Short mmCIF file of C-alpha atoms in Angstrom, two decimals:
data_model
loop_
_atom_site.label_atom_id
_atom_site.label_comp_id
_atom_site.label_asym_id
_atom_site.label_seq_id
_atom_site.Cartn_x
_atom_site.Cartn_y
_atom_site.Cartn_z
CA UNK Y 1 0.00 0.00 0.00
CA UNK Y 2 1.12 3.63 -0.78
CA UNK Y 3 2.21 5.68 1.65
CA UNK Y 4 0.51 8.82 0.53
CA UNK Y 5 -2.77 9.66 -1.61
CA UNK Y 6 -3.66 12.11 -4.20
CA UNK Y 7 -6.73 14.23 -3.33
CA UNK Y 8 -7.43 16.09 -7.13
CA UNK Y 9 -8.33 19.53 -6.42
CA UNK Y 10 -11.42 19.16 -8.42
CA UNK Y 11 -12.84 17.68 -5.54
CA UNK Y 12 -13.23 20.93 -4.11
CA UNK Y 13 -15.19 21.53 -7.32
CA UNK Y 14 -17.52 18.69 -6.96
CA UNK Y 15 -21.14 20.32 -6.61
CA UNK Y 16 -21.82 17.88 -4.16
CA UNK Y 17 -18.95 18.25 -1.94
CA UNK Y 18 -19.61 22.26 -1.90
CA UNK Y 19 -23.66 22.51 -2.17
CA UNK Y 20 -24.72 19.02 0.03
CA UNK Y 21 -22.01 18.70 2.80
CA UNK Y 22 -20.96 20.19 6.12
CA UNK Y 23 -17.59 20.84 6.97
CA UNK Y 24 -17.64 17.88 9.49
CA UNK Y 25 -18.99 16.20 6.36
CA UNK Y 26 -15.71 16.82 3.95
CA UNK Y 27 -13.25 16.25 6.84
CA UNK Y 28 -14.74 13.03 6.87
CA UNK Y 29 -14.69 12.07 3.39
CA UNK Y 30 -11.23 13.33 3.46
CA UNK Y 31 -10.48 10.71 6.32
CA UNK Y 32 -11.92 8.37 3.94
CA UNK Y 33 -9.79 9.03 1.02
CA UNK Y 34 -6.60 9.41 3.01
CA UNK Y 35 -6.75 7.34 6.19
CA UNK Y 36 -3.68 4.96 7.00
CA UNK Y 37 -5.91 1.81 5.60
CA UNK Y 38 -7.29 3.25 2.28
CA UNK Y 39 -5.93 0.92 -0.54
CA UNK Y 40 -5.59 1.64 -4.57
CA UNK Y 41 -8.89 0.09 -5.07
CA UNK Y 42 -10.60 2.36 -3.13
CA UNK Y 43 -12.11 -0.64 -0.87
CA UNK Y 44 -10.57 -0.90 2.54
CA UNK Y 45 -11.61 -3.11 6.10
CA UNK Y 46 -11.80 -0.37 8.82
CA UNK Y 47 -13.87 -0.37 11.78
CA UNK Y 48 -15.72 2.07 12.94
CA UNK Y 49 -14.16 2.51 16.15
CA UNK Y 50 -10.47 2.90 14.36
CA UNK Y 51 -12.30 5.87 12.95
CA UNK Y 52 -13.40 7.57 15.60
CA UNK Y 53 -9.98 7.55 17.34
CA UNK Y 54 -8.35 8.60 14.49
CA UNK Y 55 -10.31 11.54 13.71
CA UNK Y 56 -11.01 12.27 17.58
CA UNK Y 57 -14.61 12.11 17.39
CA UNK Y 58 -17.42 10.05 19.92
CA UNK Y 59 -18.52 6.35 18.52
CA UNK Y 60 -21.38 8.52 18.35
CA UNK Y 61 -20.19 10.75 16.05
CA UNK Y 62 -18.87 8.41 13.48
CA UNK Y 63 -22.32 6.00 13.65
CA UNK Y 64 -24.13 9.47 12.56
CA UNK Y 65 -21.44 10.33 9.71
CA UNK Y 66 -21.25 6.58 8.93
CA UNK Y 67 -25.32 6.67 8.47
CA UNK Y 68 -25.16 10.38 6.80
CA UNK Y 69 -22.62 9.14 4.10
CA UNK Y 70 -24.50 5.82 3.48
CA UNK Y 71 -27.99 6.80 3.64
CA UNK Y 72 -28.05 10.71 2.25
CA UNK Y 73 -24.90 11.32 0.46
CA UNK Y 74 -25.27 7.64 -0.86
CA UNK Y 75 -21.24 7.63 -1.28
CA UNK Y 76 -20.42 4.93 0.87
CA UNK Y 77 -21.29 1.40 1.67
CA UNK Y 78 -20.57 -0.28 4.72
CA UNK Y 79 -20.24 -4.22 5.33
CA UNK Y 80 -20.92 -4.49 9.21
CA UNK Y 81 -19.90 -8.30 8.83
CA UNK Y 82 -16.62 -8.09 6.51
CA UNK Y 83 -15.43 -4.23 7.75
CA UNK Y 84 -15.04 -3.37 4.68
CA UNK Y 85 -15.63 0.03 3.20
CA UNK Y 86 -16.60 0.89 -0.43
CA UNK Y 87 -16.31 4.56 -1.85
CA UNK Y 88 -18.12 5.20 -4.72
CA UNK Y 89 -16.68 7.88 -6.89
CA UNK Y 90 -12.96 6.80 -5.72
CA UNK Y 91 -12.09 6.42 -9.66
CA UNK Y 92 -13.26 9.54 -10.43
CA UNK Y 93 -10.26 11.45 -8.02
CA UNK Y 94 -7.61 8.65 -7.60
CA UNK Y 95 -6.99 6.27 -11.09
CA UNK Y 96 -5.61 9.68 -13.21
CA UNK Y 97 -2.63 7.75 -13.66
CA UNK Y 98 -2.57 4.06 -15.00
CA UNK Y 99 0.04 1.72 -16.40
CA UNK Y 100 1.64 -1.87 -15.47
CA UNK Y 101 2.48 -0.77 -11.81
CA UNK Y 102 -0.92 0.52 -10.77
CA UNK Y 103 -2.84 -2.56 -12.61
CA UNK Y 104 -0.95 -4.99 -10.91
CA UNK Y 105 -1.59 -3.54 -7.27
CA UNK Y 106 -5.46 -3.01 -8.61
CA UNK Y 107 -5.35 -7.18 -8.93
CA UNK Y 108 -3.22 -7.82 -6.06
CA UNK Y 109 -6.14 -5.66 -3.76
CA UNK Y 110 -9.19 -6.87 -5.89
CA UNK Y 111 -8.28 -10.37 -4.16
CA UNK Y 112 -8.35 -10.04 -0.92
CA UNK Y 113 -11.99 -7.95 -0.69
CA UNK Y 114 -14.41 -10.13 0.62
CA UNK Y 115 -17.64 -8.50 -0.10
CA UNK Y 116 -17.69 -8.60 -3.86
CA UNK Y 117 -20.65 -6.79 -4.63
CA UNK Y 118 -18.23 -4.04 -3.19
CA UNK Y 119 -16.17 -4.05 -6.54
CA UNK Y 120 -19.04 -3.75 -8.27
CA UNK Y 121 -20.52 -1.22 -6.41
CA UNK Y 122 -16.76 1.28 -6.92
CA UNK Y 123 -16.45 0.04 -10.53
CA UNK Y 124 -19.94 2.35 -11.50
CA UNK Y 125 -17.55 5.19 -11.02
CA UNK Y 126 -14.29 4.30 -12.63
CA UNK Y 127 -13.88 6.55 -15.95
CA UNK Y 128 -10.67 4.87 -17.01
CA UNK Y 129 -11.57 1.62 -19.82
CA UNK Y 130 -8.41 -0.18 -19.10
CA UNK Y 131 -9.17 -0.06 -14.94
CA UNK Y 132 -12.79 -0.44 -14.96
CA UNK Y 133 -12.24 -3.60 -17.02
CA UNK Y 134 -10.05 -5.16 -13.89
CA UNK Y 135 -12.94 -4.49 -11.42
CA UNK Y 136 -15.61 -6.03 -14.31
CA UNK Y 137 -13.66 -8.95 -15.39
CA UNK Y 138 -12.83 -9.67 -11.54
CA UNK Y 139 -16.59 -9.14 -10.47
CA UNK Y 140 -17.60 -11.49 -13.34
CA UNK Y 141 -15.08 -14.12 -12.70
CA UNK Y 142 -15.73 -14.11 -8.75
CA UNK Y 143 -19.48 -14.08 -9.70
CA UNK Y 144 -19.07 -17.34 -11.68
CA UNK Y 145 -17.02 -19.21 -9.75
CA UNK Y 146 -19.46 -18.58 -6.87
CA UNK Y 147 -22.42 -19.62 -8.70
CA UNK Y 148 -20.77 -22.59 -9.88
CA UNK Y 149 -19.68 -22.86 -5.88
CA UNK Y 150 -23.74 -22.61 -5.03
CA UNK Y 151 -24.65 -24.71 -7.21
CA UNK Y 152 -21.89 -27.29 -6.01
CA UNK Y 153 -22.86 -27.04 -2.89
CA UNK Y 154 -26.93 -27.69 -3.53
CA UNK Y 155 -25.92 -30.54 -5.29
CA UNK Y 156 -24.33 -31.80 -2.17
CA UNK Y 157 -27.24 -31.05 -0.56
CA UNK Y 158 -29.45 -32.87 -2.29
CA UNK Y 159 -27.23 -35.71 -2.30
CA UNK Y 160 -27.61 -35.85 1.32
CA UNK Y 161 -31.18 -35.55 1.44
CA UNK Y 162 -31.35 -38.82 -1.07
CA UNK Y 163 -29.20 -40.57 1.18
CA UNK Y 164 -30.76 -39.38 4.13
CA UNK Y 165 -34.13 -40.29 2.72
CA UNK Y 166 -32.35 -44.07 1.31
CA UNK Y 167 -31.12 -44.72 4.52
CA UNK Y 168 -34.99 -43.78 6.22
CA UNK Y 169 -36.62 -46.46 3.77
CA UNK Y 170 -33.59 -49.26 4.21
CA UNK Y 171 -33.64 -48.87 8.34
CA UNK Y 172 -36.95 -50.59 8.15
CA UNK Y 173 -36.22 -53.72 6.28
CA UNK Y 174 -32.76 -53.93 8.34
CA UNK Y 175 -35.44 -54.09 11.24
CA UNK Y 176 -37.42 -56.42 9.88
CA UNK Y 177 -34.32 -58.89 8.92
CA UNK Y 178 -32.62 -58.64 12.53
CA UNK Y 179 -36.08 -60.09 14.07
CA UNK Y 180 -36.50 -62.83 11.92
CA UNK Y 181 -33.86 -64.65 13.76
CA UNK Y 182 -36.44 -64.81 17.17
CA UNK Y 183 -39.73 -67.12 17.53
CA UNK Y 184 -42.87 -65.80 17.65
CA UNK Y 185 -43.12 -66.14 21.27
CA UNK Y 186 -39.56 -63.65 21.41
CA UNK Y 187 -40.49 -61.19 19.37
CA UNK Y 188 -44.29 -60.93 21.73
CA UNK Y 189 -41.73 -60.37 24.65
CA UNK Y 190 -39.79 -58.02 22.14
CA UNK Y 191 -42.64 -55.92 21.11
CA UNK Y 192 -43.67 -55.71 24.97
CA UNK Y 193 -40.43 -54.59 25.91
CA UNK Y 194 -40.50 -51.60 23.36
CA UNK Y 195 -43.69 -50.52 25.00
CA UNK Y 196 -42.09 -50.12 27.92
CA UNK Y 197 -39.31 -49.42 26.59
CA UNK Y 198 -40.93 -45.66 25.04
CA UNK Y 199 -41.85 -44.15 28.62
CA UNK Y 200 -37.68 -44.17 29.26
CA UNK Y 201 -37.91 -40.80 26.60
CA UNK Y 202 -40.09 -37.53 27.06
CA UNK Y 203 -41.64 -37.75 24.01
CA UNK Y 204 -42.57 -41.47 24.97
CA UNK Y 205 -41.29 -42.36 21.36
CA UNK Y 206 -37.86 -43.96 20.59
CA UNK Y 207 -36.84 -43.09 16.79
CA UNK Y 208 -36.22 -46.01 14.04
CA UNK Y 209 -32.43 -45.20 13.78
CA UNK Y 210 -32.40 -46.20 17.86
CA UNK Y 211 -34.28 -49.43 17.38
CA UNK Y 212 -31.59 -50.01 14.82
CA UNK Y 213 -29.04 -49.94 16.55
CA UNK Y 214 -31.06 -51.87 19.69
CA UNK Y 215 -31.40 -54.40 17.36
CA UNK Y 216 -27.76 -54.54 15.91
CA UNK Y 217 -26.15 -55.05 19.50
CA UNK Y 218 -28.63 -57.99 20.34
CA UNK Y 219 -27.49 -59.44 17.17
CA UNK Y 220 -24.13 -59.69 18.44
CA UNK Y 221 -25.40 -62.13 21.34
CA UNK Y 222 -27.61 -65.62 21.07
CA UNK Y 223 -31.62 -64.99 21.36
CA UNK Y 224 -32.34 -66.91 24.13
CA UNK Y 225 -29.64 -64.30 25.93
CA UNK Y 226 -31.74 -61.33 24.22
CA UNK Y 227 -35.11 -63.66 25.40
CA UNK Y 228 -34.05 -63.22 29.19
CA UNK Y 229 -32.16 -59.90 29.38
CA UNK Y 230 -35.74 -58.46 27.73
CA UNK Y 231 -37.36 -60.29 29.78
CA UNK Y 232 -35.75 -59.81 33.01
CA UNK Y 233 -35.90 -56.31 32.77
CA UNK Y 234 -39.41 -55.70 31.48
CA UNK Y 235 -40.60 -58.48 34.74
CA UNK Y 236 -39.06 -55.90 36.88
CA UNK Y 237 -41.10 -52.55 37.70
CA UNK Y 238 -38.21 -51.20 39.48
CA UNK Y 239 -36.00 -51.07 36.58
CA UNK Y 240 -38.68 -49.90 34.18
CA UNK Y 241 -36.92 -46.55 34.24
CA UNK Y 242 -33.94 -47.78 33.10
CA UNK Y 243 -32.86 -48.02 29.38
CA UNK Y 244 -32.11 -50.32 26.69
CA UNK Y 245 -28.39 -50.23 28.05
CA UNK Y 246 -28.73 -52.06 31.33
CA UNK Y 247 -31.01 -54.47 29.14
CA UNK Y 248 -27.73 -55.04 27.17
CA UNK Y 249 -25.70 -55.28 30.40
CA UNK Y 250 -27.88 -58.57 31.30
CA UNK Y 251 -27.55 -59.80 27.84
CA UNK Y 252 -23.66 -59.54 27.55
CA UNK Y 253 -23.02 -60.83 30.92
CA UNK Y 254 -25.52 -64.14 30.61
CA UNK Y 255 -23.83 -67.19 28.43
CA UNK Y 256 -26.85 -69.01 26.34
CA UNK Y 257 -26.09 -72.36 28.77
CA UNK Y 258 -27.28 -69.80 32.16
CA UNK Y 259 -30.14 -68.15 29.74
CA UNK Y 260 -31.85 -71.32 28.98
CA UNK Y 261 -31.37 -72.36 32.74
CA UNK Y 262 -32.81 -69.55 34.33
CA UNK Y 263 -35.60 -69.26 31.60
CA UNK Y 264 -36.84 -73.04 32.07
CA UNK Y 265 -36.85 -72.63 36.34
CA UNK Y 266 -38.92 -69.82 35.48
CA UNK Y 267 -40.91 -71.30 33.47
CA UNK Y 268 -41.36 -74.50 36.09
CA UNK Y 269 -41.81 -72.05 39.01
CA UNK Y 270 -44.90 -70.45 36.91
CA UNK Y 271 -46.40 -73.78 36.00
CA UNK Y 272 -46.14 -74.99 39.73
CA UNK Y 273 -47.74 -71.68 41.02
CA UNK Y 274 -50.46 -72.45 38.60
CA UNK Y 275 -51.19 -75.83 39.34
CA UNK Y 276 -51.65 -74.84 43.24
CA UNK Y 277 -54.00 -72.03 42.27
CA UNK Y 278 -55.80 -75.09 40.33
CA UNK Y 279 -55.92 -77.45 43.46
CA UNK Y 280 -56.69 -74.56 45.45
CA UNK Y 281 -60.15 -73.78 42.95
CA UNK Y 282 -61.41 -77.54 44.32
CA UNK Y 283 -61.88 -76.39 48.61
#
């Protein structure tokens, strides 16, 4: 960046400058086309606060001239989010002199402004062909590669969504093919257990991708281990709170040999409690 700029004394000519503005109003546009960060391009990040201690006014002060230049004098634009500062009839005062040297710092600057509607926005004013064709062809340029960025990136999108929406219709069927490894009277138990399974979440609902994965880690155990760790946690009103992880904990640490024992003296227990309440029927 230069260490000095040239202020062409027509500007003290410009009907604008002498019939609209204040005299706080040209020190200020001064500032603007001479402060430490103005570049050759005439598009510079500087925050607001920067310019109020430079020029010694209140944040105040520069908000209002900030808002004047902007809104009124429509010479200015302002991006709040990038910092950067666009002047619009910059070319008219500052590109009287051209050549190789001033192009190539024109394309070095052009580069790093982040708003590009900015260059657009400075190149209205630009008199000089050969310049005014390095802030078109740059605008242009930038423009299409960011289309063809957008549009990249919606592709993407929607390439999600499909998958997204693939893997919604396949998590069913993956369902369906982990139960058919369990008898009818397993799956009963199974079905049970996801009832009670629901009132574990707020919403009393528990999402397909979950019963997935429930599914998936019984897989990696024997049913009749899945049979009693349901089961023995759904017989249990004390751990109905619980979730489908301690279920898992009484799956992984049952072998099928203790599974099937425990199942069948359950199973004996019951039918001797209901042959007593049989005999019982009879006095």
């Amino acid at each position: 960046m230069a260490k000095y700029r040239i202020v062409h004394t027509e500007f003290w000519d410009d009907p604008k400058v002498v019939e609209e503005m204040t005299p706080e109003d040209k020190f200020f546009f001064l500032y603007l086309l001479t402060n430490p960060k103005a570049t050759q391009i005439g598009i510079y990040q500087i925050t607001k606060k920067q310019a109020a201690f430079e020029m010694g006014y209140s944040p105040e002060s520069i908000n209002a001239l900030f808002e004047r230049f902007i809104n009124h004098h429509k010479i200015i634009r302002y991006n709040s989010e990038t910092r950067e500062l666009a002047i619009k009839n910059w070319g008219k005062y500052n590109f009287i002199r051209g050549g190789k040297p001033v192009i190539d710092c024109v394309n070095k600057e052009l580069k790093d402004v982040k708003d590009t509607s900015l260059v657009k926005y400075v190149s209205e004013g630009i008199e000089k062909p050969e310049i005014k064709q390095l802030y078109d062809t740059y605008y242009d340029t930038f423009t299409i590669r960011g289309q063809k960025e957008k549009e990249k990136e919606k592709e993407k999108e929607k390439e999600k969504e499909k998958e997204k929406e693939k893997e919604k219709e396949t998590i069913p069927m993956q369902i369906k093919n982990l139960r058919q490894r369990y008898s009818e009277s397993q799956l009963k138990l199974i079905d049970n257990y996801f009832d009670m399974l629901k009132h574990t979440r707020v919403s009393a609902k528990i999402a397909e991708s979950v019963t997935l994965k429930i599914y998936q880690d019984w897989d990696k155990h024997p049913a009749i281990c899945v049979e009693y760790g349901v089961k023995t946690h759904a017989e249990n009103p004390a751990y109905h709170s619980r979730k489908e992880n301690y279920t898992l904990g009484i799956i992984r640490n049952t072998t099928a040999e203790e599974a099937a024992e425990k199942l069948n003296a359950r199973k004996g227990g019951q039918q001797h409690h209901a042959q007593e309440d049989q005999y019982s029927n009879l006095f």
